Amino acid sequence: MKIKLVFVSLVSFVAIAFLIYQWWPSPERAIKNRLGGLAKTLSVPANDGDLGRVTRVAELRHYFAQDVRVRAGASGPEITSRDALLGLIGAWTPPPGGWTIEFVDVQVTLGQQATSARVYLTAKVSGHDARTSEPTLDAREANFSMAKQDGDWVVTSVEAAETLQRPGSQD
Amino acid sequence: MKRLLFGSNARLSLLRAAVLVVTAVVVFGYVLLPVRLQGISMLPTYRDGMLNFANRAALWWREPARGDVVAIRMAGPRVLYVKRIVGLPRERVEIAMGVVIVDSVPLIEPTVVYKAPWNLPAFTLGDDEYLVIGDNRVMAMENHDFGRATRDRIVGKMLF
């Protein structure tokens, strides 16, 4: 009886400690939640219509700073404002089967005042091939800069990074 | 029913279950990382959809070697590239008409069945860099993800 009590107490303690760890508010957790929301908003359901696209663009406005800078690669073009970025997203036609975006392996480094942060993550894009309907997966590393503005974390810059350095790119 | 679940000694059964769970978490979380292969870049060695494991322990006592198929991490271990090592640190590598040439010696690659005539000027790998390429080289070079990976990105050797 005593051993059972000890066991149940131990399991309960571990479970409570885990829940506190999971849900205790912190800037890192707020940033991860925010990025989770961004990934969900960027995901496109199958057969998404114009209304869905407009709604998505309107929602995305809240995730980016007005002067957000987005660079697809070291030598790629740079987008330097939220309006330009949202314009591009709005004009882009998603694949008919849609896609799901996830941010995984998210590593947050907070700035000194905890009002800015650097985030290193892998963006994972899953969908289906338009011709064969086979599942597809694409992934890209990215560095995000984020800042707290009016109580919310917003993305101030995004830079995609190459995992495998193509020979010749730095020679 | 209770007997079936817990055996004759409930305490011992719980202990066994706990050991099993901890072992599984340690083995599959830190030593043998499960990898579901997606894509065609490692054909014919690995088919799309195959399950394999990135064996971290294989590289605890030795450095990656030429011919090893390794898992390369992105920001972390949740998404991995699976590629074969063809070039080692400080080696001079070039590709001429699909043949990889390492320090002026053509590399024999029995695992590469499909070979398009890729050409890549000679370059020297850094002290900490490996050149990794997939086995399926039937596509144009621009459409194949390959390149230099630093040692810290190589998380393990594929188990089989």
mmCIF file of C-alpha atoms in Angstrom, chain A residues 48-56:
data_model
loop_
_atom_site.group_PDB
_atom_site.id
_atom_site.type_symbol
_atom_site.label_atom_id
_atom_site.label_comp_id
_atom_site.label_asym_id
_atom_site.label_seq_id
_atom_site.Cartn_x
_atom_site.Cartn_y
_atom_site.Cartn_z
ATOM 1 C CA ASP A 48 -8.621 27.161 -51.306
ATOM 2 C CA GLY A 49 -10.711 29.946 -52.839
ATOM 3 C CA ASP A 50 -10.291 33.705 -53.214
ATOM 4 C CA LEU A 51 -12.025 34.357 -49.906
ATOM 5 C CA GLY A 52 -9.567 32.094 -48.114
ATOM 6 C CA ARG A 53 -6.664 33.854 -49.763
ATOM 7 C CA VAL A 54 -7.915 37.324 -48.798
ATOM 8 C CA THR A 55 -8.557 36.206 -45.212
ATOM 9 C CA ARG A 56 -5.103 34.658 -45.002
#
